[in-house]
PDB file of C-alpha atoms in Angstrom:
ATOM      1  CA  MET A1229       0.000   0.000   0.000  1.00 58.00           C
ATOM      2  CA  ASP A1230       2.997   2.306  -0.372  1.00 67.00           C
ATOM      3  CA  GLY A1231       1.116   3.926  -3.263  1.00 80.00           C
ATOM      4  CA  VAL A1232      -0.773   6.025  -0.725  1.00 87.00           C
ATOM      5  CA  LEU A1233       2.415   8.041  -0.238  1.00 84.00           C
ATOM      6  CA  ASN A1234       1.821   9.460  -3.716  1.00 88.00           C
ATOM      7  CA  PHE A1235      -1.594  10.827  -2.756  1.00 93.00           C
ATOM      8  CA  ASN A1236      -1.903  14.589  -2.661  1.00 94.00           C
ATOM      9  CA  LYS A1237      -4.558  16.825  -1.196  1.00 95.00           C
ATOM     10  CA  GLY A1238      -7.376  17.085  -3.720  1.00 93.00           C
ATOM     11  CA  ASP A1239      -6.689  13.800  -5.524  1.00 93.00           C
ATOM     12  CA  LEU A1240      -9.797  11.917  -6.580  1.00 91.00           C
ATOM     13  CA  ILE A1241      -9.878   8.248  -5.647  1.00 93.00           C
ATOM     14  CA  LEU A1242     -12.278   5.427  -6.321  1.00 94.00           C
ATOM     15  CA  ILE A1243     -13.182   3.114  -3.449  1.00 92.00           C
ATOM     16  CA  TYR A1244     -12.956  -0.548  -4.423  1.00 90.00           C
ATOM     17  CA  ARG A1245     -14.555  -3.163  -2.167  1.00 86.00           C
ATOM     18  CA  THR A1246     -13.178  -6.693  -2.382  1.00 82.00           C
ATOM     19  CA  LYS A1247     -14.794 -10.021  -1.578  1.00 73.00           C
ATOM     20  CA  ASP A1248     -12.589 -12.857  -0.363  1.00 67.00           C
ATOM     21  CA  ARG A1249     -14.706 -15.944  -0.896  1.00 65.00           C
ATOM     22  CA  ASP A1250     -16.589 -15.381  -4.107  1.00 64.00           C
ATOM     23  CA  PRO A1251     -15.057 -14.757  -7.546  1.00 65.00           C
ATOM     24  CA  ALA A1252     -13.814 -11.165  -7.694  1.00 75.00           C
ATOM     25  CA  TRP A1253     -15.021 -10.879 -11.297  1.00 78.00           C
ATOM     26  CA  TYR A1254     -18.599 -10.359 -10.103  1.00 67.00           C
ATOM     27  CA  ARG A1255     -18.375  -9.537  -6.416  1.00 78.00           C
ATOM     28  CA  SER A1256     -15.541  -6.993  -6.037  1.00 86.00           C
ATOM     29  CA  VAL A1257     -16.834  -3.565  -6.971  1.00 89.00           C
ATOM     30  CA  VAL A1258     -16.104   0.142  -7.201  1.00 93.00           C
ATOM     31  CA  THR A1259     -18.559   1.832  -4.848  1.00 92.00           C
ATOM     32  CA  SER A1260     -17.765   5.522  -4.537  1.00 94.00           C
ATOM     33  CA  VAL A1261     -15.627   8.588  -5.171  1.00 93.00           C
ATOM     34  CA  CYS A1262     -13.609  10.318  -2.458  1.00 93.00           C
ATOM     35  CA  VAL A1263     -11.178  13.246  -2.296  1.00 93.00           C
ATOM     36  CA  ILE A1264      -7.865  12.991  -0.432  1.00 95.00           C
ATOM     37  CA  GLU A1265      -7.463  15.542   2.355  1.00 96.00           C
ATOM     38  CA  GLU A1266      -4.281  14.286   4.032  1.00 95.00           C
ATOM     39  CA  VAL A1267      -2.057  11.211   4.374  1.00 95.00           C
ATOM     40  CA  ARG A1268      -0.005  10.537   7.484  1.00 95.00           C
ATOM     41  CA  ASN A1269       2.100   7.701   8.796  1.00 94.00           C
ATOM     42  CA  MET A1270       1.378   6.495  12.321  1.00 94.00           C
ATOM     43  CA  ASN A1271       5.090   6.920  13.136  1.00 95.00           C
ATOM     44  CA  GLU A1272       4.579  10.700  12.898  1.00 96.00           C
ATOM     45  CA  PHE A1273       2.631  10.647  16.171  1.00 97.00           C
ATOM     46  CA  LEU A1274       4.535  11.031  19.439  1.00 97.00           C
ATOM     47  CA  ASN A1275       2.441   8.405  21.212  1.00 97.00           C
ATOM     48  CA  GLU A1276      -0.755   6.364  21.071  1.00 97.00           C
ATOM     49  CA  ASP A1277      -2.846   9.107  22.674  1.00 97.00           C
ATOM     50  CA  GLU A1278      -1.864  11.619  19.977  1.00 97.00           C
ATOM     51  CA  TYR A1279      -2.593   9.011  17.291  1.00 97.00           C
ATOM     52  CA  LEU A1280      -6.022   8.234  18.781  1.00 97.00           C
ATOM     53  CA  LYS A1281      -6.888  11.916  19.161  1.00 97.00           C
ATOM     54  CA  TYR A1282      -6.206  12.386  15.442  1.00 97.00           C
ATOM     55  CA  CYS A1283      -7.873   9.208  14.157  1.00 95.00           C
ATOM     56  CA  GLU A1284     -10.794   8.391  16.422  1.00 94.00           C
ATOM     57  CA  PRO A1285     -13.228  11.237  15.654  1.00 93.00           C
ATOM     58  CA  TYR A1286     -13.498  10.321  11.960  1.00 89.00           C
ATOM     59  CA  SER A1287     -12.513   6.670  11.852  1.00 93.00           C
ATOM     60  CA  ILE A1288     -14.565   3.766  10.571  1.00 90.00           C
ATOM     61  CA  PHE A1289     -12.681   1.600  13.102  1.00 93.00           C
ATOM     62  CA  SER A1290     -13.480   1.151  16.784  1.00 96.00           C
ATOM     63  CA  ILE A1291     -11.145   2.584  19.419  1.00 96.00           C
ATOM     64  CA  ASN A1292      -9.976  -0.966  20.220  1.00 96.00           C
ATOM     65  CA  GLU A1293      -9.161  -1.633  16.557  1.00 96.00           C
ATOM     66  CA  LEU A1294      -7.223   1.640  16.349  1.00 96.00           C
ATOM     67  CA  ARG A1295      -5.272   0.733  19.487  1.00 96.00           C
ATOM     68  CA  ASP A1296      -4.446  -2.664  18.012  1.00 96.00           C
ATOM     69  CA  PHE A1297      -3.303  -1.100  14.727  1.00 95.00           C
ATOM     70  CA  TYR A1298      -1.025   1.260  16.644  1.00 96.00           C
ATOM     71  CA  LYS A1299       0.477  -1.419  18.871  1.00 96.00           C
ATOM     72  CA  ARG A1300       1.113  -3.813  16.011  1.00 95.00           C
ATOM     73  CA  ARG A1301       1.937  -1.031  13.497  1.00 92.00           C
ATOM     74  CA  LYS A1302      -0.628  -2.617  11.262  1.00 82.00           C
ATOM     75  CA  TYR A1303      -1.870  -0.387   8.428  1.00 86.00           C
ATOM     76  CA  PRO A1304       0.638   2.392   9.111  1.00 91.00           C
ATOM     77  CA  TYR A1305      -0.951   4.942   6.769  1.00 92.00           C
ATOM     78  CA  ILE A1306      -3.815   7.131   7.889  1.00 94.00           C
ATOM     79  CA  ILE A1307      -5.788   8.548   4.977  1.00 94.00           C
ATOM     80  CA  LYS A1308      -8.094  11.439   5.714  1.00 94.00           C
ATOM     81  CA  MET A1309     -10.576  11.799   2.888  1.00 94.00           C
ATOM     82  CA  THR A1310     -13.921  13.318   2.071  1.00 92.00           C
ATOM     83  CA  TYR A1311     -16.572  10.884   0.909  1.00 89.00           C
ATOM     84  CA  ASN A1312     -18.213  12.551  -2.074  1.00 89.00           C
ATOM     85  CA  ILE A1313     -20.704  10.239  -3.722  1.00 91.00           C
ATOM     86  CA  ALA A1314     -21.781   6.633  -3.934  1.00 92.00           C
ATOM     87  CA  PHE A1315     -22.168   4.968  -7.302  1.00 94.00           C
ATOM     88  CA  LYS A1316     -25.785   4.358  -8.308  1.00 94.00           C
ATOM     89  CA  LYS A1317     -24.604   1.233 -10.119  1.00 95.00           C
ATOM     90  CA  ARG A1318     -21.547  -0.572  -8.813  1.00 93.00           C
ATOM     91  CA  VAL A1319     -18.825  -1.343 -11.325  1.00 94.00           C
ATOM     92  CA  THR A1320     -17.522  -4.906 -11.025  1.00 92.00           C
ATOM     93  CA  ASN A1321     -13.990  -6.229 -11.213  1.00 90.00           C
ATOM     94  CA  GLY A1322     -14.982  -7.966 -14.442  1.00 93.00           C
ATOM     95  CA  GLN A1323     -16.050  -4.673 -15.995  1.00 95.00           C
ATOM     96  CA  LEU A1324     -12.813  -3.011 -14.890  1.00 93.00           C
ATOM     97  CA  ILE A1325     -10.870  -5.724 -16.720  1.00 93.00           C
ATOM     98  CA  SER A1326     -13.021  -6.264 -19.801  1.00 94.00           C
ATOM     99  CA  ASP A1327     -14.377  -2.742 -20.364  1.00 95.00           C
ATOM    100  CA  PHE A1328     -11.733  -0.414 -18.923  1.00 94.00           C
ATOM    101  CA  GLY A1329      -8.425  -2.164 -19.634  1.00 92.00           C
ATOM    102  CA  MET A1330      -7.328  -3.061 -16.120  1.00 90.00           C
ATOM    103  CA  SER A1331      -4.952  -6.018 -15.764  1.00 88.00           C
ATOM    104  CA  GLN A1332      -6.456  -9.082 -14.104  1.00 85.00           C
ATOM    105  CA  ASP A1333      -3.059  -9.812 -12.531  1.00 85.00           C
ATOM    106  CA  GLN A1334      -2.434  -6.444 -10.895  1.00 82.00           C
ATOM    107  CA  TYR A1335      -2.507  -5.786  -7.167  1.00 81.00           C
ATOM    108  CA  TRP A1336      -5.971  -4.356  -6.511  1.00 80.00           C
ATOM    109  CA  GLY A1337      -4.940  -2.093  -3.646  1.00 82.00           C
ATOM    110  CA  VAL A1338      -3.616   1.283  -4.770  1.00 86.00           C
ATOM    111  CA  PHE A1339      -2.813   1.949  -8.415  1.00 88.00           C
ATOM    112  CA  ASP A1340      -3.116   4.748 -10.938  1.00 89.00           C
ATOM    113  CA  ILE A1341      -5.704   4.878 -13.681  1.00 91.00           C
ATOM    114  CA  THR A1342      -5.963   7.270 -16.601  1.00 92.00           C
ATOM    115  CA  GLN A1343      -8.300  10.232 -16.613  1.00 91.00           C
ATOM    116  CA  SER A1344     -10.227   8.517 -19.413  1.00 92.00           C
ATOM    117  CA  GLN A1345     -10.613   5.332 -17.350  1.00 94.00           C
ATOM    118  CA  PHE A1346     -11.784   7.391 -14.374  1.00 92.00           C
ATOM    119  CA  LYS A1347     -14.402   9.222 -16.425  1.00 91.00           C
ATOM    120  CA  ASN A1348     -15.645   5.997 -18.018  1.00 93.00           C
ATOM    121  CA  ILE A1349     -15.828   4.201 -14.665  1.00 94.00           C
ATOM    122  CA  ILE A1350     -17.868   6.951 -13.010  1.00 93.00           C
ATOM    123  CA  LYS A1351     -20.108   7.062 -16.074  1.00 93.00           C
ATOM    124  CA  ALA A1352     -20.671   3.279 -15.786  1.00 95.00           C
ATOM    125  CA  GLY A1353     -21.388   3.821 -12.091  1.00 95.00           C
ATOM    126  CA  GLU A1354     -24.076   6.323 -13.087  1.00 94.00           C
ATOM    127  CA  VAL A1355     -22.429   9.154 -11.164  1.00 90.00           C
ATOM    128  CA  ASP A1356     -23.534  12.627 -12.187  1.00 79.00           C
ATOM    129  CA  GLU A1357     -20.336  13.910 -13.812  1.00 72.00           C
ATOM    130  CA  SER A1358     -21.252  17.496 -12.935  1.00 72.00           C
ATOM    131  CA  ILE A1359     -20.122  16.905  -9.343  1.00 71.00           C
ATOM    132  CA  ILE A1360     -16.579  16.122 -10.518  1.00 66.00           C
ATOM    133  CA  ILE A1361     -14.421  19.192 -11.100  1.00 59.00           C
ATOM    134  CA  ASP A1362     -11.460  18.675 -13.444  1.00 57.00           C
TER     135      ASP A1362
END
């Protein structure tokens, strides 16, 4: 996930939800568009309390999960982002590969896509393009 270090404030990202048990072709999907606000590494915090004070108010994780992440240094990157819009129609892994030129063999964590791919994916997701500012 080192690709998150290349995120900059204002970058648009697509949220991709994976499924472990079922074939990704149909079950792993792009669900939404977000905007990067800030990326930090947990090692930037002086202690656990400072880390929790920063993360807890906006986190999707429980306080116990955050504590565990800090102690084990699991998921060292903290990504602050604004959730902008959910897709009306989710775009599947299969569509990403067959319709938008993604490689089936790539790591599906963090990777760059072209502006054209982005526009076509949000169009397939039935997102009103007028909310996206180029």
